[in-house]
XYZ file of C-alpha atoms in Angstrom:
656
model
C 0.000 0.000 0.000
C 1.442 3.347 -1.044
C 0.971 6.656 0.766
C -1.883 7.768 -1.502
C -3.821 4.583 -0.810
C -3.120 4.841 2.921
C -4.465 8.413 3.102
C -7.537 7.382 1.115
C -8.159 4.400 3.397
C -7.628 6.515 6.518
C -10.125 9.076 5.235
C -12.780 6.402 4.606
C -12.173 4.845 8.016
C -12.584 8.204 9.769
C -15.705 8.959 7.753
C -17.292 5.623 8.671
C -16.387 5.989 12.351
C -17.877 9.494 12.426
C -21.151 7.923 11.337
C -21.292 5.873 14.537
C -21.400 9.078 16.590
C -25.099 9.670 17.187
C -24.776 13.426 17.810
C -21.926 13.957 15.395
C -23.784 14.293 12.102
C -22.153 17.713 11.661
C -18.746 16.013 11.710
C -19.997 13.424 9.222
C -21.289 16.267 7.040
C -17.817 17.795 6.933
C -16.289 14.474 5.870
C -18.968 14.030 3.199
C -18.352 17.543 1.951
C -14.629 16.769 1.729
C -15.463 13.598 -0.211
C -17.703 15.569 -2.544
C -15.049 18.208 -3.188
C -12.349 15.566 -3.732
C -14.594 13.612 -6.090
C -15.399 16.736 -8.112
C -11.695 17.561 -8.370
C -10.976 14.094 -9.765
C -13.803 14.358 -12.291
C -12.783 17.854 -13.413
C -9.114 16.931 -13.619
C -9.740 14.038 -16.014
C -12.751 15.808 -17.595
C -14.834 12.630 -17.490
C -17.568 11.458 -15.144
C -17.922 7.687 -14.655
C -21.556 6.635 -14.801
C -22.801 3.288 -13.503
C -26.296 1.833 -13.368
C -27.335 3.744 -10.229
C -25.336 6.948 -10.720
C -28.153 9.083 -12.142
C -30.619 7.821 -9.552
C -28.178 8.601 -6.745
C -27.569 12.098 -8.093
C -31.309 12.842 -8.286
C -31.770 11.468 -4.751
C -28.986 13.717 -3.458
C -30.532 16.772 -5.110
C -33.933 15.986 -3.605
C -32.356 15.701 -0.166
C -31.275 19.323 -0.478
C -34.628 20.450 -1.891
C -36.664 18.873 0.935
C -34.181 20.112 3.526
C -34.348 23.670 2.210
C -38.116 23.910 2.761
C -38.036 22.471 6.295
C -39.683 24.364 9.157
C -36.898 23.109 11.449
C -33.766 24.054 9.463
C -31.043 22.862 11.834
C -32.627 19.451 12.337
C -33.093 19.132 8.581
C -29.423 19.956 7.948
C -28.191 17.448 10.512
C -30.469 14.696 9.176
C -29.540 15.547 5.589
C -25.934 14.766 6.539
C -27.094 11.334 7.713
C -29.149 10.486 4.628
C -26.632 11.919 2.152
C -24.086 9.241 3.034
C -25.662 6.779 0.584
C -25.585 8.860 -2.620
C -22.416 10.815 -1.811
C -20.326 7.718 -1.079
C -21.668 5.897 -4.127
C -20.816 8.795 -6.445
C -17.458 9.425 -4.734
C -16.293 5.804 -4.694
C -17.363 5.022 -8.270
C -15.366 7.997 -9.556
C -12.128 7.349 -7.665
C -9.927 4.479 -8.814
C -8.219 4.371 -5.424
C -11.387 2.926 -3.917
C -10.976 -0.308 -5.872
C -7.298 -0.450 -4.910
C -8.017 -0.105 -1.180
C -11.254 -2.107 -0.986
C -9.732 -5.309 0.398
C -8.047 -3.356 3.195
C -11.272 -1.512 4.003
C -13.165 -4.799 3.970
C -10.716 -6.214 6.506
C -11.096 -3.169 8.763
C -14.898 -3.484 8.668
C -14.626 -7.178 9.469
C -12.422 -6.461 12.505
C -14.736 -3.661 13.648
C -17.662 -6.075 13.458
C -15.819 -8.611 15.612
C -15.001 -5.956 18.236
C -18.647 -4.868 18.376
C -19.757 -8.500 18.550
C -17.468 -9.237 21.505
C -18.847 -6.164 23.254
C -22.373 -7.482 22.693
C -21.468 -10.898 24.122
C -20.105 -9.153 27.214
C -23.383 -7.218 27.517
C -25.403 -10.419 27.484
C -23.172 -12.328 29.880
C -23.021 -9.499 32.429
C -26.662 -8.423 31.940
C -25.724 -4.856 31.071
C -28.872 -2.675 30.964
C -31.577 -5.058 29.759
C -29.009 -7.720 28.893
C -29.564 -7.403 25.142
C -26.866 -7.835 22.520
C -26.850 -4.312 21.112
C -23.161 -3.457 20.904
C -22.429 0.284 20.989
C -25.996 1.179 20.010
C -29.189 1.984 21.836
C -31.258 -0.539 19.911
C -30.620 -4.231 19.279
C -32.440 -4.075 15.927
C -29.904 -1.544 14.665
C -27.112 -3.817 15.811
C -28.700 -6.781 14.044
C -28.879 -4.710 10.838
C -25.152 -3.943 11.106
C -24.338 -7.606 11.693
C -26.352 -8.481 8.580
C -24.469 -5.893 6.569
C -21.158 -7.423 7.650
C -22.193 -11.084 7.586
C -22.657 -11.613 3.851
C -19.295 -10.142 2.732
C -17.585 -11.937 5.634
C -19.165 -15.239 4.582
C -17.933 -14.606 1.031
C -14.384 -14.146 2.351
C -14.587 -17.391 4.334
C -15.847 -19.380 1.348
C -13.276 -17.993 -1.087
C -10.168 -17.465 1.038
C -7.150 -19.068 -0.557
C -5.669 -22.224 0.939
C -2.631 -21.638 3.109
C -0.082 -24.020 4.497
C -1.115 -23.744 8.125
C -4.793 -22.804 7.525
C -4.427 -20.041 10.125
C -6.037 -17.399 7.965
C -9.090 -19.540 7.266
C -9.407 -20.494 10.935
C -9.205 -16.835 12.015
C -11.833 -15.774 9.476
C -14.057 -18.702 10.462
C -13.776 -17.833 14.156
C -14.598 -14.190 13.467
C -17.631 -15.094 11.349
C -18.774 -17.517 14.047
C -18.680 -14.678 16.605
C -20.635 -12.362 14.294
C -23.187 -15.106 13.582
C -23.610 -15.871 17.274
C -24.240 -12.231 18.086
C -26.677 -11.841 15.198
C -28.812 -14.560 16.797
C -28.201 -13.151 20.275
C -29.817 -9.848 19.298
C -33.108 -11.809 18.997
C -34.136 -9.112 16.511
C -37.051 -10.570 14.610
C -36.711 -8.113 11.735
C -32.949 -8.532 11.456
C -32.950 -12.322 11.632
C -35.941 -12.557 9.268
C -34.083 -10.446 6.680
C -31.017 -12.681 7.052
C -33.054 -15.884 6.705
C -34.864 -14.554 3.665
C -31.611 -13.790 1.842
C -29.541 -16.758 3.055
C -30.843 -19.174 0.354
C -29.897 -16.637 -2.321
C -26.378 -16.424 -0.931
C -26.039 -20.201 -0.700
C -27.214 -20.571 -4.294
C -24.577 -18.078 -5.448
C -21.979 -19.961 -3.398
C -23.032 -23.236 -5.018
C -22.620 -21.691 -8.471
C -19.042 -20.735 -7.638
C -16.731 -23.721 -7.920
C -14.201 -22.462 -5.354
C -16.763 -21.956 -2.610
C -19.036 -24.944 -3.309
C -17.022 -27.352 -1.164
C -17.191 -25.073 1.878
C -20.944 -24.471 1.929
C -21.504 -27.315 4.371
C -18.907 -25.821 6.720
C -20.687 -22.449 6.600
C -24.089 -24.023 7.289
C -22.781 -26.134 10.189
C -20.982 -23.128 11.649
C -24.170 -21.061 11.446
C -26.191 -23.772 13.196
C -23.498 -23.999 15.875
C -23.654 -20.221 16.298
C -27.406 -20.377 16.880
C -26.992 -23.156 19.447
C -24.235 -21.178 21.157
C -26.481 -18.136 21.369
C -29.446 -20.158 22.643
C -27.640 -22.432 25.114
C -24.639 -20.462 26.331
C -25.986 -16.910 26.108
C -29.632 -17.827 26.773
C -30.664 -15.593 23.878
C -32.920 -17.232 21.318
C -35.267 -15.814 18.719
C -37.610 -18.662 19.657
C -38.231 -16.905 22.982
C -39.715 -13.894 21.200
C -43.431 -13.975 20.587
C -44.690 -14.339 17.023
C -48.298 -13.746 17.991
C -48.124 -10.192 16.736
C -51.673 -9.336 17.752
C -50.573 -9.604 21.409
C -47.075 -8.156 20.982
C -46.548 -4.646 22.481
C -43.754 -3.871 20.020
C -45.912 -4.712 17.031
C -48.887 -2.834 18.459
C -46.738 0.278 18.944
C -45.548 0.095 15.334
C -49.084 -0.242 14.001
C -50.135 2.825 15.980
C -47.048 4.714 14.762
C -47.836 3.862 11.153
C -51.461 4.868 11.577
C -50.400 8.299 12.829
C -47.663 8.440 10.204
C -50.137 8.085 7.347
C -52.012 11.147 8.628
C -48.727 13.048 8.812
C -47.920 12.059 5.228
C -51.288 13.334 4.004
C -50.541 16.678 5.681
C -47.250 17.124 3.712
C -47.504 14.838 0.659
C -45.315 16.686 -1.872
C -42.353 18.406 -0.229
C -42.585 16.709 3.169
C -42.202 18.215 6.624
C -38.396 18.349 6.419
C -35.673 15.853 7.246
C -35.594 14.724 10.870
C -38.816 16.538 11.766
C -40.889 13.443 12.494
C -40.188 13.988 16.196
C -41.419 17.592 15.956
C -44.759 16.824 14.297
C -45.543 13.362 15.638
C -46.840 14.447 19.102
C -49.758 16.293 17.460
C -50.780 13.063 15.684
C -49.834 10.612 18.420
C -52.556 8.215 19.502
C -53.086 7.990 23.294
C -52.383 4.249 23.385
C -48.939 4.721 21.785
C -46.851 5.581 24.839
C -43.942 3.156 24.599
C -41.706 4.902 22.050
C -39.724 8.130 22.158
C -41.468 9.296 18.997
C -38.213 9.954 17.133
C -38.796 7.433 14.347
C -41.729 5.875 12.493
C -40.055 2.429 12.667
C -40.541 2.227 8.909
C -37.990 4.162 6.892
C -40.125 4.215 3.758
C -42.994 5.858 5.616
C -40.706 8.294 7.421
C -38.903 9.286 4.226
C -42.291 9.984 2.644
C -43.392 12.054 5.665
C -40.219 14.119 5.807
C -39.287 14.263 2.116
C -42.637 13.837 0.429
C -43.758 11.138 -1.985
C -40.784 11.882 -4.322
C -38.382 10.772 -1.582
C -40.317 7.521 -1.184
C -40.258 6.894 -4.950
C -36.520 7.540 -5.100
C -35.867 5.139 -2.218
C -37.995 2.469 -3.877
C -36.138 3.188 -7.121
C -32.805 2.476 -5.422
C -34.240 -0.735 -3.965
C -35.457 -1.774 -7.414
C -32.031 -1.033 -8.912
C -30.363 -3.171 -6.217
C -32.704 -6.076 -7.022
C -32.053 -5.757 -10.768
C -28.306 -5.696 -10.240
C -28.559 -8.705 -7.914
C -30.574 -10.618 -10.521
C -27.921 -9.938 -13.158
C -25.109 -10.923 -10.809
C -26.721 -14.218 -9.848
C -26.595 -15.321 -13.479
C -22.794 -15.057 -13.424
C -22.091 -16.024 -9.805
C -19.549 -18.605 -10.966
C -17.165 -15.695 -11.444
C -15.387 -14.771 -8.195
C -15.798 -11.014 -8.626
C -19.495 -11.394 -9.435
C -19.953 -13.621 -6.374
C -18.470 -10.879 -4.203
C -20.907 -8.378 -5.691
C -23.756 -10.740 -4.768
C -22.578 -10.766 -1.156
C -22.376 -6.969 -1.090
C -25.789 -6.526 -2.682
C -27.365 -8.991 -0.247
C -25.912 -7.041 2.680
C -27.519 -3.838 1.389
C -30.760 -5.620 0.509
C -30.978 -6.864 4.100
C -31.015 -3.199 5.187
C -33.834 -2.373 2.787
C -35.901 -5.314 4.064
C -35.252 -4.522 7.717
C -36.123 -0.865 7.073
C -39.759 -1.920 6.645
C -40.076 -2.371 10.416
C -37.295 -0.265 11.900
C -35.169 2.851 11.547
C -32.142 1.770 9.535
C -31.323 4.507 7.033
C -31.640 7.210 9.689
C -28.187 6.231 10.941
C -25.216 7.781 9.179
C -22.959 4.720 9.176
C -25.653 2.573 7.540
C -25.912 4.958 4.600
C -22.147 5.331 4.295
C -21.542 1.579 4.255
C -24.474 0.941 1.913
C -23.101 3.544 -0.517
C -19.642 1.973 -0.429
C -21.053 -1.546 -0.860
C -23.133 -0.548 -3.877
C -20.202 1.336 -5.389
C -17.933 -1.694 -5.068
C -20.620 -3.987 -6.476
C -20.942 -1.654 -9.465
C -17.189 -1.696 -10.051
C -17.158 -5.492 -9.910
C -20.043 -6.049 -12.321
C -20.621 -2.974 -14.500
C -18.620 -1.194 -17.122
C -18.692 2.536 -16.551
C -19.886 4.923 -19.216
C -17.703 7.998 -19.568
C -19.469 11.356 -19.737
C -17.332 14.296 -20.753
C -17.635 17.316 -18.494
C -16.964 20.985 -19.040
C -13.289 21.867 -19.344
C -12.679 24.096 -16.342
C -9.126 24.869 -17.435
C -10.573 27.709 -19.503
C -11.791 29.433 -16.338
C -9.518 31.825 -14.491
C -7.943 29.811 -11.612
C -8.610 32.588 -9.106
C -12.299 32.833 -10.040
C -12.611 29.062 -9.978
C -11.082 28.843 -6.503
C -13.254 31.726 -5.324
C -16.439 30.067 -6.583
C -15.579 26.663 -5.101
C -14.611 28.271 -1.804
C -17.905 30.161 -1.647
C -19.978 27.006 -2.270
C -18.001 25.015 0.296
C -18.305 27.797 2.872
C -22.042 28.087 2.233
C -22.565 24.383 2.918
C -19.989 24.139 5.692
C -21.132 27.179 7.687
C -24.159 25.662 9.493
C -22.286 22.456 10.303
C -19.282 24.372 11.607
C -21.624 26.478 13.750
C -23.114 23.294 15.186
C -19.686 21.916 16.075
C -18.773 25.192 17.804
C -22.125 25.168 19.583
C -21.418 21.669 20.838
C -18.052 22.809 22.183
C -19.784 25.608 24.091
C -22.283 23.169 25.537
C -19.530 20.873 26.749
C -17.917 23.748 28.635
C -21.207 24.246 30.487
C -20.238 27.893 30.715
C -23.636 29.341 31.602
C -23.316 32.044 34.263
C -25.212 35.271 34.791
C -21.935 37.191 35.126
C -21.457 36.721 31.362
C -24.211 39.295 30.823
C -22.054 42.079 32.261
C -18.568 40.768 31.524
C -16.486 42.346 28.770
C -14.273 39.263 28.439
C -14.695 37.008 25.432
C -16.388 33.830 26.660
C -18.616 30.994 25.513
C -21.537 33.383 25.895
C -19.968 35.952 23.555
C -19.158 33.192 21.078
C -22.762 31.983 21.262
C -23.964 35.502 20.461
C -21.648 35.639 17.458
C -22.780 32.217 16.196
C -26.482 33.044 16.503
C -25.917 36.353 14.724
C -24.574 34.432 11.706
C -26.628 31.238 12.101
C -29.852 31.966 14.049
C -31.028 28.356 13.698
C -28.052 26.955 15.647
C -29.922 25.577 18.661
C -27.083 24.872 21.100
C -25.771 28.436 20.972
C -29.297 29.783 21.334
C -29.678 27.575 24.404
C -26.506 28.994 25.941
C -27.949 32.500 25.698
C -31.460 31.538 26.806
C -30.276 29.568 29.834
C -28.069 32.483 30.906
C -31.025 34.864 30.627
C -33.308 32.499 32.552
C -30.820 32.301 35.414
C -30.445 36.075 35.503
C -34.201 36.784 35.421
C -34.722 34.303 38.249
C -32.118 36.079 40.417
C -33.874 39.158 41.855
C -30.729 40.423 43.611
C -28.705 40.308 40.401
C -31.433 42.082 38.437
C -31.568 44.873 41.035
C -27.865 45.510 40.489
C -28.494 45.871 36.747
C -31.255 48.436 37.159
C -34.787 48.747 35.824
C -33.810 49.648 32.266
C -31.434 46.702 31.913
C -34.069 44.408 33.429
C -36.722 45.527 30.909
C -34.284 45.248 28.028
C -33.144 41.741 29.009
C -36.740 40.585 29.507
C -37.802 41.892 26.093
C -34.760 40.442 24.308
C -35.212 37.061 25.995
C -38.875 36.794 24.987
C -38.019 37.769 21.415
C -35.309 35.108 21.324
C -37.722 32.498 22.693
C -40.211 33.444 19.953
C -37.593 33.047 17.224
C -36.335 29.719 18.603
C -39.904 28.356 18.744
C -40.482 29.507 15.167
C -37.352 27.648 14.029
C -38.338 24.446 15.829
C -41.981 23.892 14.843
C -43.157 25.519 18.076
C -41.216 23.201 20.361
C -43.427 22.590 23.405
C -40.619 22.619 25.968
C -39.349 25.982 24.718
C -42.881 27.336 24.882
C -43.250 26.224 28.497
C -40.057 28.042 29.474
C -41.198 31.236 27.795
C -44.638 31.018 29.411
C -43.054 30.596 32.855
C -41.036 33.796 32.360
C -44.187 35.661 31.317
C -46.096 34.409 34.354
C -43.258 35.177 36.781
C -42.679 38.683 35.369
C -46.252 39.590 34.454
C -46.050 42.812 36.517
C -43.480 44.226 34.081
C -46.078 44.381 31.303
C -49.332 46.173 30.641
C -52.394 44.752 32.357
C -53.169 41.257 31.168
C -50.591 41.182 28.339
C -48.269 38.602 29.937
C -51.101 36.227 30.797
C -52.673 36.547 27.346
C -49.390 35.825 25.610
C -48.661 32.925 27.985
C -52.068 31.442 27.108
C -51.337 31.822 23.414
C -47.920 30.139 23.710
C -49.176 27.259 25.872
C -52.095 26.614 23.544
C -49.674 26.448 20.618
C -47.416 24.132 22.606
C -50.284 21.799 23.489
C -51.432 21.810 19.885
C -47.938 20.684 18.891
C -47.751 18.141 21.747
C -51.055 17.453 23.564
C -49.276 15.128 26.022
C -46.531 17.522 27.137
C -46.737 17.245 30.908
C -45.061 20.562 31.765
C -47.242 22.475 29.301
C -50.346 21.038 30.992
C -49.121 21.862 34.493
C -47.995 25.355 33.481
C -51.360 26.042 31.863
C -53.087 24.977 35.080
C -50.853 27.275 37.132
C -51.566 30.133 34.742
C -55.287 29.618 35.181
C -54.786 29.568 38.940
C -52.763 32.812 38.807
C -55.646 34.423 36.926
C -57.991 33.443 39.745
C -59.691 30.542 37.953
C -59.059 27.801 40.532
C -61.875 25.526 39.344
C -60.692 25.762 35.717
C -57.130 24.965 36.799
C -58.278 21.816 38.613
C -60.383 20.801 35.611
C -57.346 21.073 33.332
C -55.427 18.645 35.546
C -58.355 16.268 35.949
C -58.858 16.131 32.182
C -55.153 15.445 31.648
C -55.248 12.507 34.050
C -57.708 10.755 31.704
C -55.470 10.744 28.613
C -51.912 10.795 29.988
C -50.796 7.146 29.895
C -47.124 7.366 30.922
C -47.173 6.483 34.597
C -44.536 8.971 35.730
C -46.336 11.835 33.990
C -49.704 10.739 35.346
C -48.277 10.859 38.855
C -46.795 14.329 38.223
C -50.270 15.531 37.220
C -51.691 14.098 40.423
C -48.977 15.765 42.516
C -49.932 19.153 41.038
C -53.642 18.409 41.523
C -53.133 17.592 45.204
C -50.900 20.643 45.657
C -53.659 22.931 44.371
C -56.303 21.173 46.451
C -54.168 21.634 49.562
C -53.495 25.345 48.901
C -52.800 27.618 50.646
C -51.153 25.005 52.845
C -47.745 23.930 51.556
C -47.072 20.197 51.607
C -43.350 19.307 51.572
C -44.282 15.659 50.935
C -45.603 16.576 47.503
C -42.460 18.549 46.719
C -40.336 15.541 47.663
C -42.372 13.190 45.466
C -42.187 15.565 42.518
C -38.434 15.920 42.961
C -38.098 12.137 42.952
C -40.223 11.752 39.819
C -38.347 14.539 38.035
C -35.117 12.631 38.542
C -36.428 9.831 36.375
C -35.412 9.992 32.750
C -37.358 7.448 30.758
C -35.489 5.086 28.464
C -37.323 6.660 25.515
C -35.826 10.031 26.507
C -32.227 9.015 27.198
C -31.776 5.910 25.060
C -30.597 4.034 28.136
C -32.376 1.385 30.099
C -34.442 2.614 33.036
C -34.790 -0.370 35.347
C -36.957 0.284 38.413
C -38.239 -2.070 41.121
C -41.715 -3.412 40.406
C -42.911 -1.659 43.544
C -41.608 1.801 42.549
C -44.744 3.323 41.039
C -47.203 1.476 43.349
C -45.356 2.874 46.374
C -45.642 6.420 45.017
C -49.341 5.825 44.320
C -49.755 4.689 47.913
C -48.049 7.875 49.194
C -50.269 10.030 46.984
C -53.370 8.174 48.181
C -52.363 8.853 51.782
C -51.838 12.559 51.051
C -55.169 12.729 49.220
C -56.914 11.162 52.236
C -55.170 13.651 54.526
C -56.298 16.630 52.397
C -59.832 15.299 52.159
C -59.968 14.784 55.934
C -58.818 18.388 56.582
C -61.402 19.918 54.236
C -64.333 18.243 55.968
């Protein structure tokens, strides 16, 4: 491997690893932009563009990603999600137009294989030591995602095992066999019904291709026996078997939740059928369509990528995704006819790995993860190189353009695309410093707060920087002593600026309910600073908008009740809480509503017991909110209910 190949391989490895960082889509975007610029330089330098079977489709898909993202009501979320989805077309177009990709493929394939083994060993450790729920999920928050990754790696790894050359000591074959055995064991240990079903559906196709290839035919039995042994190892040694999962879907909570999600999703699609709601905005709009019985998911994904792509990118996005799926199937059909050829057999393995993702995406979120798109794009690009002959399209000769003007134009385009992602990275750095202090409002020193102001001046949609400023203002407005030192004029100015910033942030985030609650609380607390009734009227307006966006938002409900109480409508405030208790199904939130109800019934007497219970409940962060397992004793919620019943009896006894 020469230095050029090493740099290329290192770049691809870093790009792929960036895709595993859940909150790092801005970093992935920068790598993808670098890939796009490098690919364009190669094309312009040789003045030819290499076109394969899927090239035009990928280019149209990439353009539509930008179109749908541009019209999003939540621009920052759309940009971050665009970086995730763009991995598929960008990597396909980049890899098919750079000859170095073919030269470094076998090294990249080895690195992916080793990465899969490391993740698989981590998953085995999770199962053995009962980490979180004891599922085999590797570095992810969902075992279905992990199963999809194992599928993506399994088929090419099985190809390597079946076709590896004979060596004197057989060490290479033994090492590859052991690694594939570990990956196979963990695939079964995930007990992912969707992932294992996709694998089973495509396994006969792979075995047929292996049978057609003379070199691999003799090893098929070894592969089958090893796979059976892997299943037995998972079932007997790890106590993780797909047979333990229920297949009576009518009684399965997971299936029921998906059906409810899809029912709501169809209504969302009908609301934005052409251009979509914007990439990544499912979580913003779903609460308004959420059915009361669907309370087991975080509401981030539709658990069907085809439906979610249609919701967020319109019907054209769905058609393009189906078009890519169709193209994969056509290419697979052609490859199967010539599977006797070693290169064609490898393309079959790669196409099956990608096809497994498309099948699994029917019941889960697969393509909403950056690394899945990146790997799928690279797989399809390599399959194209192995099976297709590229058509050469001549491009415009840029040598006629003044070099300075050319560099200026390219720099402007790159800066335009890079700016929001760079702002997000800087915003994340500010957030990590946790440098939120009221002294920043009066300090002349350059700090994270000053940087946040600069970022939001250039990129108003950058949420983390906006949060730095808003949180600082909230702390200051809540500190009466500090505000007195600033003076009345500074107080009025800060209050007005803070409310304006809250309004703009809500407008850029589809009226985010949590942001609305925070703004309403400031209005209620500082109502005396405004003309008669203005603060309460605006707080009502904001809370109504928040509850329209998310009817189940617990803090919006409680804040609305407190607003009604502050206006002197005690009966209406109690009615708001009583109504909420009939449709709030999450147990923690239902208990928070009851705490507030009892607090208002007990007024004017303060009850520290209720404050203690609320503090305890507020500590809980549901698994759907954090992505981590929340394991509580079975008696946790019943004990709190018993305490609340005792307090209710005490209040009732006092009022008699």
